[in-house]
Amino acid sequence: GDSVTQMEGPVTLSEEACLTINCTYTATGYPSLFWYVQYPGEGLQLLLKATKADDKGSNKGFEATYRKETTSFHLEKGSVQVSDSAVYFCALSDQSNAGKSTFGDGTTLTVKP
Amino acid sequence: SAVISQKPSRDICQRGTSLTIQCQVDSQVTMMFWYRQQPGQSLTLIATANQGSEATYESGFVIDKFPISRPNLTFSTLTVSNMSPEDSSIYLCSVGRDISNNEQFFGPGTRLTVL
Protein backbone atom coordinates (compact mmCIF):
# COMPACT_ATOMS: atom_id res chain seq x y z
CA GLY A 1 0.00 0.00 0.00
CA ASP A 2 0.89 3.67 -0.06
CA SER A 3 3.21 5.10 2.57
CA VAL A 4 5.01 8.31 3.44
CA THR A 5 8.22 8.54 5.44
CA GLN A 6 9.23 11.85 6.92
CA MET A 7 12.37 13.05 8.57
CA GLU A 8 12.07 12.59 12.29
CA GLY A 9 11.85 15.62 14.48
CA PRO A 10 11.80 17.76 16.38
CA VAL A 11 13.83 20.29 14.43
CA THR A 12 15.05 23.45 16.13
CA LEU A 13 16.55 26.27 14.09
CA SER A 14 17.56 29.85 14.61
CA GLU A 15 15.74 32.56 12.70
CA GLU A 16 17.03 32.99 9.11
CA ALA A 17 18.51 29.49 9.02
CA CYS A 18 17.89 27.16 6.07
CA LEU A 19 15.32 24.42 6.43
CA THR A 20 15.05 21.03 4.78
CA ILE A 21 12.53 18.40 5.88
CA ASN A 22 12.95 15.15 4.01
CA CYS A 23 10.01 13.17 2.69
CA THR A 24 9.97 9.99 0.65
CA TYR A 25 7.01 7.96 -0.49
CA THR A 26 5.88 4.66 -1.93
CA ALA A 27 2.76 4.45 -4.03
CA THR A 28 1.20 1.98 -6.41
CA GLY A 29 -0.16 4.60 -8.78
CA TYR A 30 0.80 8.15 -9.77
CA PRO A 31 0.12 10.19 -6.67
CA SER A 32 -0.17 13.88 -6.02
CA LEU A 33 2.11 15.08 -3.24
CA PHE A 34 1.37 17.62 -0.55
CA TRP A 35 2.84 19.42 2.39
CA TYR A 36 0.37 20.43 5.10
CA VAL A 37 1.17 22.65 8.07
CA GLN A 38 -0.45 22.64 11.50
CA TYR A 39 0.15 25.72 13.61
CA PRO A 40 -0.27 25.39 17.38
CA GLY A 41 -3.90 24.88 18.34
CA GLU A 42 -5.13 24.90 14.75
CA GLY A 43 -6.20 22.40 12.09
CA LEU A 44 -4.15 21.38 9.08
CA GLN A 45 -3.71 23.77 6.19
CA LEU A 46 -2.37 22.99 2.76
CA LEU A 47 1.06 24.57 2.35
CA LEU A 48 1.91 23.45 -1.18
CA LYS A 49 1.37 20.64 -3.63
CA ALA A 50 2.68 19.03 -6.82
CA THR A 51 0.66 16.79 -9.06
CA LYS A 52 3.24 15.29 -11.43
CA ALA A 53 6.91 14.52 -11.74
CA ASP A 54 9.27 17.53 -11.78
CA ASP A 55 6.53 19.91 -10.64
CA LYS A 56 7.62 22.39 -7.99
CA GLY A 57 5.13 23.52 -5.40
CA SER A 58 5.79 26.79 -3.61
CA ASN A 59 4.10 29.01 -1.04
CA LYS A 60 5.19 31.46 1.66
CA GLY A 61 8.85 30.94 0.74
CA PHE A 62 8.60 27.16 1.04
CA GLU A 63 9.35 24.92 -1.94
CA ALA A 64 9.22 21.23 -2.74
CA THR A 65 9.95 19.42 -6.00
CA TYR A 66 8.25 16.15 -7.02
CA ARG A 67 11.17 13.78 -7.77
CA LYS A 68 9.85 10.58 -9.24
CA GLU A 69 13.30 9.04 -9.70
CA THR A 70 14.05 9.29 -5.98
CA THR A 71 10.36 9.14 -4.86
CA SER A 72 10.95 12.24 -2.78
CA PHE A 73 9.25 15.55 -2.01
CA HIS A 74 11.59 17.40 0.36
CA LEU A 75 10.39 20.66 1.89
CA GLU A 76 12.84 23.59 1.79
CA LYS A 77 12.96 27.19 2.89
CA GLY A 78 15.95 29.45 2.59
CA SER A 79 15.31 31.61 5.65
CA VAL A 80 12.89 30.53 8.37
CA GLN A 81 11.01 32.85 10.69
CA VAL A 82 9.70 32.37 14.21
CA SER A 83 6.19 32.31 12.72
CA ASP A 84 7.11 29.15 10.78
CA SER A 85 7.13 27.17 14.02
CA ALA A 86 4.57 24.42 13.42
CA VAL A 87 4.16 20.74 12.62
CA TYR A 88 4.69 19.87 8.96
CA PHE A 89 3.08 16.82 7.35
CA CYS A 90 4.03 15.29 4.03
CA ALA A 91 1.16 13.49 2.33
CA LEU A 92 0.21 11.77 -0.86
CA SER A 93 -3.10 11.17 -2.54
CA ASP A 94 -3.69 8.63 -5.23
CA GLN A 95 -6.69 8.57 -7.55
CA SER A 96 -6.55 4.79 -7.49
CA ASN A 97 -7.22 4.98 -3.74
CA ALA A 98 -10.52 6.88 -4.02
CA GLY A 99 -8.93 10.24 -3.24
CA LYS A 100 -7.81 9.24 0.23
CA SER A 101 -4.62 10.74 1.58
CA THR A 102 -1.74 9.03 3.35
CA PHE A 103 0.18 11.16 5.82
CA GLY A 104 3.68 11.04 7.20
CA ASP A 105 4.26 11.19 10.94
CA GLY A 106 4.81 14.94 10.97
CA THR A 107 7.91 16.97 11.81
CA THR A 108 7.80 19.59 14.53
CA LEU A 109 9.75 22.73 13.67
CA THR A 110 10.67 25.29 16.29
CA VAL A 111 12.34 28.50 15.17
CA LYS A 112 14.07 30.55 17.86
CA PRO A 113 14.70 34.28 17.57
CA SER B 1 -11.09 26.27 -1.05
CA ALA B 2 -13.70 25.23 1.48
CA VAL B 3 -14.55 26.56 4.92
CA ILE B 4 -15.21 23.79 7.41
CA SER B 5 -16.56 24.11 10.91
CA GLN B 6 -16.70 21.45 13.59
CA LYS B 7 -18.72 21.27 16.76
CA PRO B 8 -17.85 20.92 19.54
CA SER B 9 -14.32 22.28 19.41
CA ARG B 10 -13.46 20.33 22.55
CA ASP B 11 -15.14 18.21 25.18
CA ILE B 12 -14.36 16.25 28.29
CA CYS B 13 -16.43 13.10 28.60
CA GLN B 14 -16.90 10.25 31.03
CA ARG B 15 -15.97 6.69 30.24
CA GLY B 16 -18.83 4.72 28.70
CA THR B 17 -20.65 7.70 27.21
CA SER B 18 -20.90 8.72 23.55
CA LEU B 19 -20.13 11.98 21.77
CA THR B 20 -21.34 13.13 18.36
CA ILE B 21 -19.14 15.52 16.41
CA GLN B 22 -20.60 17.62 13.64
CA CYS B 23 -18.85 18.80 10.48
CA GLN B 24 -20.36 21.51 8.31
CA VAL B 25 -18.94 22.70 4.98
CA ASP B 26 -19.80 25.99 3.30
CA SER B 27 -20.27 24.36 -0.11
CA GLN B 28 -21.14 21.00 -1.59
CA VAL B 29 -18.24 18.58 -1.70
CA THR B 30 -17.84 15.14 -3.14
CA MET B 31 -15.62 13.58 -0.50
CA MET B 32 -15.69 13.85 3.25
CA PHE B 33 -13.33 12.04 5.58
CA TRP B 34 -12.91 11.58 9.31
CA TYR B 35 -9.43 11.33 10.83
CA ARG B 36 -8.06 10.76 14.31
CA GLN B 37 -4.89 12.46 15.49
CA GLN B 38 -3.62 11.10 18.76
CA PRO B 39 -1.33 13.30 20.85
CA GLY B 40 1.98 13.87 19.11
CA GLN B 41 1.11 11.53 16.28
CA SER B 42 0.08 11.70 12.67
CA LEU B 43 -3.37 11.46 11.17
CA THR B 44 -5.12 8.13 10.90
CA LEU B 45 -8.07 7.83 8.55
CA ILE B 46 -11.13 6.44 10.29
CA ALA B 47 -13.56 6.37 7.38
CA THR B 48 -14.88 7.99 4.25
CA ALA B 49 -18.34 9.46 4.77
CA ASN B 50 -20.55 8.60 1.81
CA GLN B 51 -23.59 10.69 1.03
CA GLY B 52 -26.74 8.61 1.26
CA SER B 53 -25.02 5.33 2.06
CA GLU B 54 -22.95 3.64 4.73
CA ALA B 55 -19.48 4.99 5.43
CA THR B 56 -16.41 3.11 4.25
CA TYR B 57 -14.25 2.21 7.25
CA GLU B 58 -10.51 1.68 7.34
CA SER B 59 -8.91 -1.34 8.87
CA GLY B 60 -9.20 -1.25 12.64
CA PHE B 61 -12.31 0.95 12.73
CA VAL B 62 -15.87 -0.35 12.88
CA ILE B 63 -19.30 1.15 12.50
CA ASP B 64 -20.47 0.14 15.97
CA LYS B 65 -17.71 2.18 17.57
CA PHE B 66 -17.66 5.09 15.11
CA PRO B 67 -21.08 5.47 13.45
CA ILE B 68 -21.05 8.10 10.75
CA SER B 69 -23.87 9.92 9.00
CA ARG B 70 -23.79 12.02 5.88
CA PRO B 71 -27.29 13.12 4.98
CA ASN B 72 -26.20 15.61 2.30
CA LEU B 73 -23.15 17.02 0.50
CA THR B 74 -22.36 19.66 3.14
CA PHE B 75 -22.77 17.89 6.48
CA SER B 76 -21.54 14.84 8.34
CA THR B 77 -21.42 13.53 11.89
CA LEU B 78 -19.06 11.15 13.63
CA THR B 79 -20.09 9.50 16.89
CA VAL B 80 -17.50 8.08 19.25
CA SER B 81 -19.42 5.40 21.13
CA ASN B 82 -18.86 3.82 24.53
CA MET B 83 -15.78 5.91 25.06
CA SER B 84 -12.66 4.89 26.94
CA PRO B 85 -9.57 6.96 27.79
CA GLU B 86 -7.87 5.46 24.71
CA ASP B 87 -10.32 7.45 22.57
CA SER B 88 -8.83 10.73 23.81
CA SER B 89 -7.66 12.37 20.63
CA ILE B 90 -8.27 15.13 18.13
CA TYR B 91 -10.91 14.21 15.57
CA LEU B 92 -10.65 15.97 12.22
CA CYS B 93 -13.11 16.30 9.40
CA SER B 94 -11.71 16.89 5.93
CA VAL B 95 -13.23 17.36 2.50
CA GLY B 96 -12.13 17.01 -1.08
CA ARG B 97 -13.70 18.37 -4.22
CA ASP B 98 -13.22 15.33 -6.40
CA ILE B 99 -10.84 12.44 -6.90
CA SER B 100 -8.93 14.17 -9.70
CA ASN B 101 -8.18 17.23 -7.56
CA ASN B 102 -7.24 15.42 -4.41
CA GLU B 103 -6.21 18.32 -2.23
CA GLN B 104 -7.99 18.13 1.11
CA PHE B 105 -9.30 20.88 3.34
CA PHE B 106 -9.45 20.30 7.06
CA GLY B 107 -11.72 21.44 9.81
CA PRO B 108 -10.25 22.90 13.02
CA GLY B 109 -10.69 19.61 14.85
CA THR B 110 -12.48 18.43 17.98
CA ARG B 111 -10.26 17.80 20.98
CA LEU B 112 -11.77 14.97 23.02
CA THR B 113 -10.64 13.96 26.49
CA VAL B 114 -12.15 10.86 28.07
CA LEU B 115 -11.80 10.47 31.82
mmCIF file of C-alpha atoms in Angstrom:
data_model
loop_
_atom_site.group_PDB
_atom_site.id
_atom_site.type_symbol
_atom_site.label_atom_id
_atom_site.label_comp_id
_atom_site.label_asym_id
_atom_site.label_seq_id
_atom_site.Cartn_x
_atom_site.Cartn_y
_atom_site.Cartn_z
ATOM 1 C CA GLY A 1 0.000 0.000 0.000
ATOM 2 C CA ASP A 2 0.890 3.675 -0.059
ATOM 3 C CA SER A 3 3.212 5.099 2.571
ATOM 4 C CA VAL A 4 5.010 8.310 3.442
ATOM 5 C CA THR A 5 8.224 8.538 5.441
ATOM 6 C CA GLN A 6 9.230 11.845 6.922
ATOM 7 C CA MET A 7 12.367 13.052 8.568
ATOM 8 C CA GLU A 8 12.069 12.591 12.294
ATOM 9 C CA GLY A 9 11.848 15.621 14.481
ATOM 10 C CA PRO A 10 11.803 17.758 16.375
ATOM 11 C CA VAL A 11 13.829 20.287 14.431
ATOM 12 C CA THR A 12 15.053 23.449 16.129
ATOM 13 C CA LEU A 13 16.553 26.269 14.091
ATOM 14 C CA SER A 14 17.559 29.849 14.611
ATOM 15 C CA GLU A 15 15.743 32.556 12.698
ATOM 16 C CA GLU A 16 17.029 32.994 9.111
ATOM 17 C CA ALA A 17 18.513 29.491 9.019
ATOM 18 C CA CYS A 18 17.886 27.163 6.072
ATOM 19 C CA LEU A 19 15.320 24.421 6.430
ATOM 20 C CA THR A 20 15.052 21.026 4.782
ATOM 21 C CA ILE A 21 12.528 18.398 5.877
ATOM 22 C CA ASN A 22 12.948 15.149 4.007
ATOM 23 C CA CYS A 23 10.005 13.169 2.693
ATOM 24 C CA THR A 24 9.965 9.987 0.647
ATOM 25 C CA TYR A 25 7.010 7.957 -0.489
ATOM 26 C CA THR A 26 5.876 4.663 -1.933
ATOM 27 C CA ALA A 27 2.763 4.450 -4.032
ATOM 28 C CA THR A 28 1.201 1.977 -6.413
ATOM 29 C CA GLY A 29 -0.164 4.604 -8.784
ATOM 30 C CA TYR A 30 0.797 8.153 -9.767
ATOM 31 C CA PRO A 31 0.119 10.191 -6.665
ATOM 32 C CA SER A 32 -0.167 13.881 -6.018
ATOM 33 C CA LEU A 33 2.110 15.078 -3.244
ATOM 34 C CA PHE A 34 1.371 17.622 -0.548
ATOM 35 C CA TRP A 35 2.837 19.421 2.386
ATOM 36 C CA TYR A 36 0.371 20.429 5.098
ATOM 37 C CA VAL A 37 1.171 22.653 8.074
ATOM 38 C CA GLN A 38 -0.451 22.635 11.498
ATOM 39 C CA TYR A 39 0.153 25.724 13.605
ATOM 40 C CA PRO A 40 -0.265 25.394 17.377
ATOM 41 C CA GLY A 41 -3.896 24.881 18.338
ATOM 42 C CA GLU A 42 -5.134 24.896 14.747
ATOM 43 C CA GLY A 43 -6.196 22.404 12.094
ATOM 44 C CA LEU A 44 -4.154 21.384 9.081
ATOM 45 C CA GLN A 45 -3.712 23.766 6.188
ATOM 46 C CA LEU A 46 -2.368 22.990 2.762
ATOM 47 C CA LEU A 47 1.057 24.566 2.349
ATOM 48 C CA LEU A 48 1.913 23.454 -1.178
ATOM 49 C CA LYS A 49 1.370 20.639 -3.627
ATOM 50 C CA ALA A 50 2.679 19.033 -6.815
ATOM 51 C CA THR A 51 0.657 16.787 -9.056
ATOM 52 C CA LYS A 52 3.238 15.286 -11.427
ATOM 53 C CA ALA A 53 6.906 14.522 -11.737
ATOM 54 C CA ASP A 54 9.272 17.525 -11.780
ATOM 55 C CA ASP A 55 6.532 19.911 -10.643
ATOM 56 C CA LYS A 56 7.616 22.386 -7.994
ATOM 57 C CA GLY A 57 5.130 23.522 -5.402
ATOM 58 C CA SER A 58 5.791 26.791 -3.606
ATOM 59 C CA ASN A 59 4.097 29.005 -1.044
ATOM 60 C CA LYS A 60 5.190 31.459 1.663
ATOM 61 C CA GLY A 61 8.847 30.945 0.735
ATOM 62 C CA PHE A 62 8.605 27.160 1.039
ATOM 63 C CA GLU A 63 9.346 24.924 -1.936
ATOM 64 C CA ALA A 64 9.224 21.231 -2.742
ATOM 65 C CA THR A 65 9.949 19.418 -6.001
ATOM 66 C CA TYR A 66 8.251 16.153 -7.018
ATOM 67 C CA ARG A 67 11.166 13.783 -7.769
ATOM 68 C CA LYS A 68 9.854 10.575 -9.239
ATOM 69 C CA GLU A 69 13.304 9.040 -9.704
ATOM 70 C CA THR A 70 14.047 9.295 -5.984
ATOM 71 C CA THR A 71 10.356 9.139 -4.864
ATOM 72 C CA SER A 72 10.949 12.242 -2.781
ATOM 73 C CA PHE A 73 9.254 15.555 -2.010
ATOM 74 C CA HIS A 74 11.585 17.396 0.362
ATOM 75 C CA LEU A 75 10.392 20.661 1.886
ATOM 76 C CA GLU A 76 12.841 23.589 1.794
ATOM 77 C CA LYS A 77 12.964 27.192 2.887
ATOM 78 C CA GLY A 78 15.946 29.446 2.593
ATOM 79 C CA SER A 79 15.312 31.610 5.647
ATOM 80 C CA VAL A 80 12.889 30.531 8.367
ATOM 81 C CA GLN A 81 11.014 32.852 10.694
ATOM 82 C CA VAL A 82 9.702 32.373 14.205
ATOM 83 C CA SER A 83 6.191 32.305 12.724
ATOM 84 C CA ASP A 84 7.113 29.155 10.776
ATOM 85 C CA SER A 85 7.133 27.167 14.015
ATOM 86 C CA ALA A 86 4.565 24.420 13.423
ATOM 87 C CA VAL A 87 4.158 20.742 12.616
ATOM 88 C CA TYR A 88 4.686 19.868 8.956
ATOM 89 C CA PHE A 89 3.081 16.818 7.352
ATOM 90 C CA CYS A 90 4.030 15.291 4.034
ATOM 91 C CA ALA A 91 1.163 13.485 2.328
ATOM 92 C CA LEU A 92 0.213 11.769 -0.864
ATOM 93 C CA SER A 93 -3.101 11.166 -2.538
ATOM 94 C CA ASP A 94 -3.690 8.633 -5.230
ATOM 95 C CA GLN A 95 -6.688 8.574 -7.546
ATOM 96 C CA SER A 96 -6.553 4.794 -7.494
ATOM 97 C CA ASN A 97 -7.225 4.979 -3.737
ATOM 98 C CA ALA A 98 -10.517 6.881 -4.017
ATOM 99 C CA GLY A 99 -8.931 10.235 -3.243
ATOM 100 C CA LYS A 100 -7.814 9.242 0.234
ATOM 101 C CA SER A 101 -4.619 10.736 1.580
ATOM 102 C CA THR A 102 -1.741 9.028 3.348
ATOM 103 C CA PHE A 103 0.180 11.157 5.824
ATOM 104 C CA GLY A 104 3.678 11.044 7.204
ATOM 105 C CA ASP A 105 4.260 11.186 10.943
ATOM 106 C CA GLY A 106 4.809 14.941 10.974
ATOM 107 C CA THR A 107 7.907 16.972 11.812
ATOM 108 C CA THR A 108 7.800 19.592 14.527
ATOM 109 C CA LEU A 109 9.750 22.727 13.674
ATOM 110 C CA THR A 110 10.669 25.285 16.294
ATOM 111 C CA VAL A 111 12.336 28.497 15.172
ATOM 112 C CA LYS A 112 14.069 30.553 17.858
ATOM 113 C CA PRO A 113 14.704 34.281 17.573
ATOM 114 C CA SER B 1 -11.092 26.275 -1.046
ATOM 115 C CA ALA B 2 -13.704 25.232 1.484
ATOM 116 C CA VAL B 3 -14.549 26.558 4.916
ATOM 117 C CA ILE B 4 -15.207 23.794 7.413
ATOM 118 C CA SER B 5 -16.559 24.105 10.911
ATOM 119 C CA GLN B 6 -16.696 21.448 13.591
ATOM 120 C CA LYS B 7 -18.716 21.272 16.763
ATOM 121 C CA PRO B 8 -17.849 20.917 19.542
ATOM 122 C CA SER B 9 -14.317 22.281 19.406
ATOM 123 C CA ARG B 10 -13.463 20.333 22.553
ATOM 124 C CA ASP B 11 -15.141 18.213 25.179
ATOM 125 C CA ILE B 12 -14.358 16.249 28.287
ATOM 126 C CA CYS B 13 -16.429 13.096 28.597
ATOM 127 C CA GLN B 14 -16.898 10.251 31.029
ATOM 128 C CA ARG B 15 -15.971 6.689 30.239
ATOM 129 C CA GLY B 16 -18.826 4.717 28.695
ATOM 130 C CA THR B 17 -20.651 7.698 27.214
ATOM 131 C CA SER B 18 -20.903 8.722 23.548
ATOM 132 C CA LEU B 19 -20.134 11.978 21.770
ATOM 133 C CA THR B 20 -21.340 13.133 18.361
ATOM 134 C CA ILE B 21 -19.136 15.520 16.408
ATOM 135 C CA GLN B 22 -20.602 17.623 13.637
ATOM 136 C CA CYS B 23 -18.847 18.796 10.484
ATOM 137 C CA GLN B 24 -20.360 21.515 8.311
ATOM 138 C CA VAL B 25 -18.937 22.701 4.982
ATOM 139 C CA ASP B 26 -19.796 25.990 3.305
ATOM 140 C CA SER B 27 -20.271 24.362 -0.106
ATOM 141 C CA GLN B 28 -21.140 21.003 -1.594
ATOM 142 C CA VAL B 29 -18.239 18.585 -1.704
ATOM 143 C CA THR B 30 -17.836 15.138 -3.137
ATOM 144 C CA MET B 31 -15.621 13.585 -0.502
ATOM 145 C CA MET B 32 -15.694 13.846 3.253
ATOM 146 C CA PHE B 33 -13.331 12.039 5.579
ATOM 147 C CA TRP B 34 -12.907 11.584 9.310
ATOM 148 C CA TYR B 35 -9.430 11.331 10.834
ATOM 149 C CA ARG B 36 -8.058 10.763 14.306
ATOM 150 C CA GLN B 37 -4.894 12.460 15.486
ATOM 151 C CA GLN B 38 -3.621 11.100 18.760
ATOM 152 C CA PRO B 39 -1.333 13.302 20.846
ATOM 153 C CA GLY B 40 1.981 13.868 19.114
ATOM 154 C CA GLN B 41 1.114 11.531 16.281
ATOM 155 C CA SER B 42 0.083 11.705 12.667
ATOM 156 C CA LEU B 43 -3.371 11.460 11.174
ATOM 157 C CA THR B 44 -5.123 8.135 10.903
ATOM 158 C CA LEU B 45 -8.068 7.828 8.548
ATOM 159 C CA ILE B 46 -11.133 6.441 10.287
ATOM 160 C CA ALA B 47 -13.561 6.370 7.384
ATOM 161 C CA THR B 48 -14.884 7.988 4.246
ATOM 162 C CA ALA B 49 -18.345 9.462 4.767
ATOM 163 C CA ASN B 50 -20.547 8.601 1.806
ATOM 164 C CA GLN B 51 -23.594 10.687 1.034
ATOM 165 C CA GLY B 52 -26.742 8.610 1.255
ATOM 166 C CA SER B 53 -25.022 5.334 2.057
ATOM 167 C CA GLU B 54 -22.949 3.644 4.734
ATOM 168 C CA ALA B 55 -19.481 4.992 5.427
ATOM 169 C CA THR B 56 -16.406 3.112 4.247
ATOM 170 C CA TYR B 57 -14.248 2.207 7.248
ATOM 171 C CA GLU B 58 -10.505 1.680 7.342
ATOM 172 C CA SER B 59 -8.906 -1.338 8.871
ATOM 173 C CA GLY B 60 -9.199 -1.247 12.638
ATOM 174 C CA PHE B 61 -12.307 0.949 12.727
ATOM 175 C CA VAL B 62 -15.875 -0.348 12.882
ATOM 176 C CA ILE B 63 -19.303 1.154 12.502
ATOM 177 C CA ASP B 64 -20.474 0.141 15.968
ATOM 178 C CA LYS B 65 -17.712 2.176 17.566
ATOM 179 C CA PHE B 66 -17.664 5.089 15.108
ATOM 180 C CA PRO B 67 -21.077 5.466 13.452
ATOM 181 C CA ILE B 68 -21.054 8.105 10.748
ATOM 182 C CA SER B 69 -23.871 9.917 9.004
ATOM 183 C CA ARG B 70 -23.789 12.021 5.876
ATOM 184 C CA PRO B 71 -27.294 13.124 4.976
ATOM 185 C CA ASN B 72 -26.198 15.613 2.297
ATOM 186 C CA LEU B 73 -23.154 17.025 0.505
ATOM 187 C CA THR B 74 -22.358 19.662 3.139
ATOM 188 C CA PHE B 75 -22.768 17.895 6.476
ATOM 189 C CA SER B 76 -21.538 14.839 8.339
ATOM 190 C CA THR B 77 -21.421 13.532 11.886
ATOM 191 C CA LEU B 78 -19.055 11.150 13.632
ATOM 192 C CA THR B 79 -20.086 9.504 16.891
ATOM 193 C CA VAL B 80 -17.501 8.080 19.255
ATOM 194 C CA SER B 81 -19.419 5.395 21.135
ATOM 195 C CA ASN B 82 -18.864 3.822 24.532
ATOM 196 C CA MET B 83 -15.777 5.914 25.056
ATOM 197 C CA SER B 84 -12.662 4.894 26.936
ATOM 198 C CA PRO B 85 -9.569 6.962 27.789
ATOM 199 C CA GLU B 86 -7.871 5.463 24.710
ATOM 200 C CA ASP B 87 -10.321 7.453 22.572
ATOM 201 C CA SER B 88 -8.832 10.727 23.807
ATOM 202 C CA SER B 89 -7.656 12.369 20.635
ATOM 203 C CA ILE B 90 -8.274 15.130 18.129
ATOM 204 C CA TYR B 91 -10.911 14.211 15.570
ATOM 205 C CA LEU B 92 -10.651 15.970 12.223
ATOM 206 C CA CYS B 93 -13.109 16.299 9.397
ATOM 207 C CA SER B 94 -11.710 16.888 5.934
ATOM 208 C CA VAL B 95 -13.227 17.364 2.503
ATOM 209 C CA GLY B 96 -12.126 17.006 -1.075
ATOM 210 C CA ARG B 97 -13.701 18.374 -4.215
ATOM 211 C CA ASP B 98 -13.221 15.326 -6.398
ATOM 212 C CA ILE B 99 -10.844 12.445 -6.902
ATOM 213 C CA SER B 100 -8.927 14.173 -9.703
ATOM 214 C CA ASN B 101 -8.180 17.229 -7.561
ATOM 215 C CA ASN B 102 -7.244 15.417 -4.411
ATOM 216 C CA GLU B 103 -6.215 18.316 -2.226
ATOM 217 C CA GLN B 104 -7.989 18.133 1.110
ATOM 218 C CA PHE B 105 -9.304 20.881 3.344
ATOM 219 C CA PHE B 106 -9.448 20.304 7.062
ATOM 220 C CA GLY B 107 -11.720 21.444 9.814
ATOM 221 C CA PRO B 108 -10.255 22.896 13.023
ATOM 222 C CA GLY B 109 -10.688 19.606 14.851
ATOM 223 C CA THR B 110 -12.479 18.434 17.978
ATOM 224 C CA ARG B 111 -10.263 17.796 20.975
ATOM 225 C CA LEU B 112 -11.766 14.965 23.018
ATOM 226 C CA THR B 113 -10.635 13.959 26.493
ATOM 227 C CA VAL B 114 -12.151 10.861 28.069
ATOM 228 C CA LEU B 115 -11.802 10.472 31.817
#
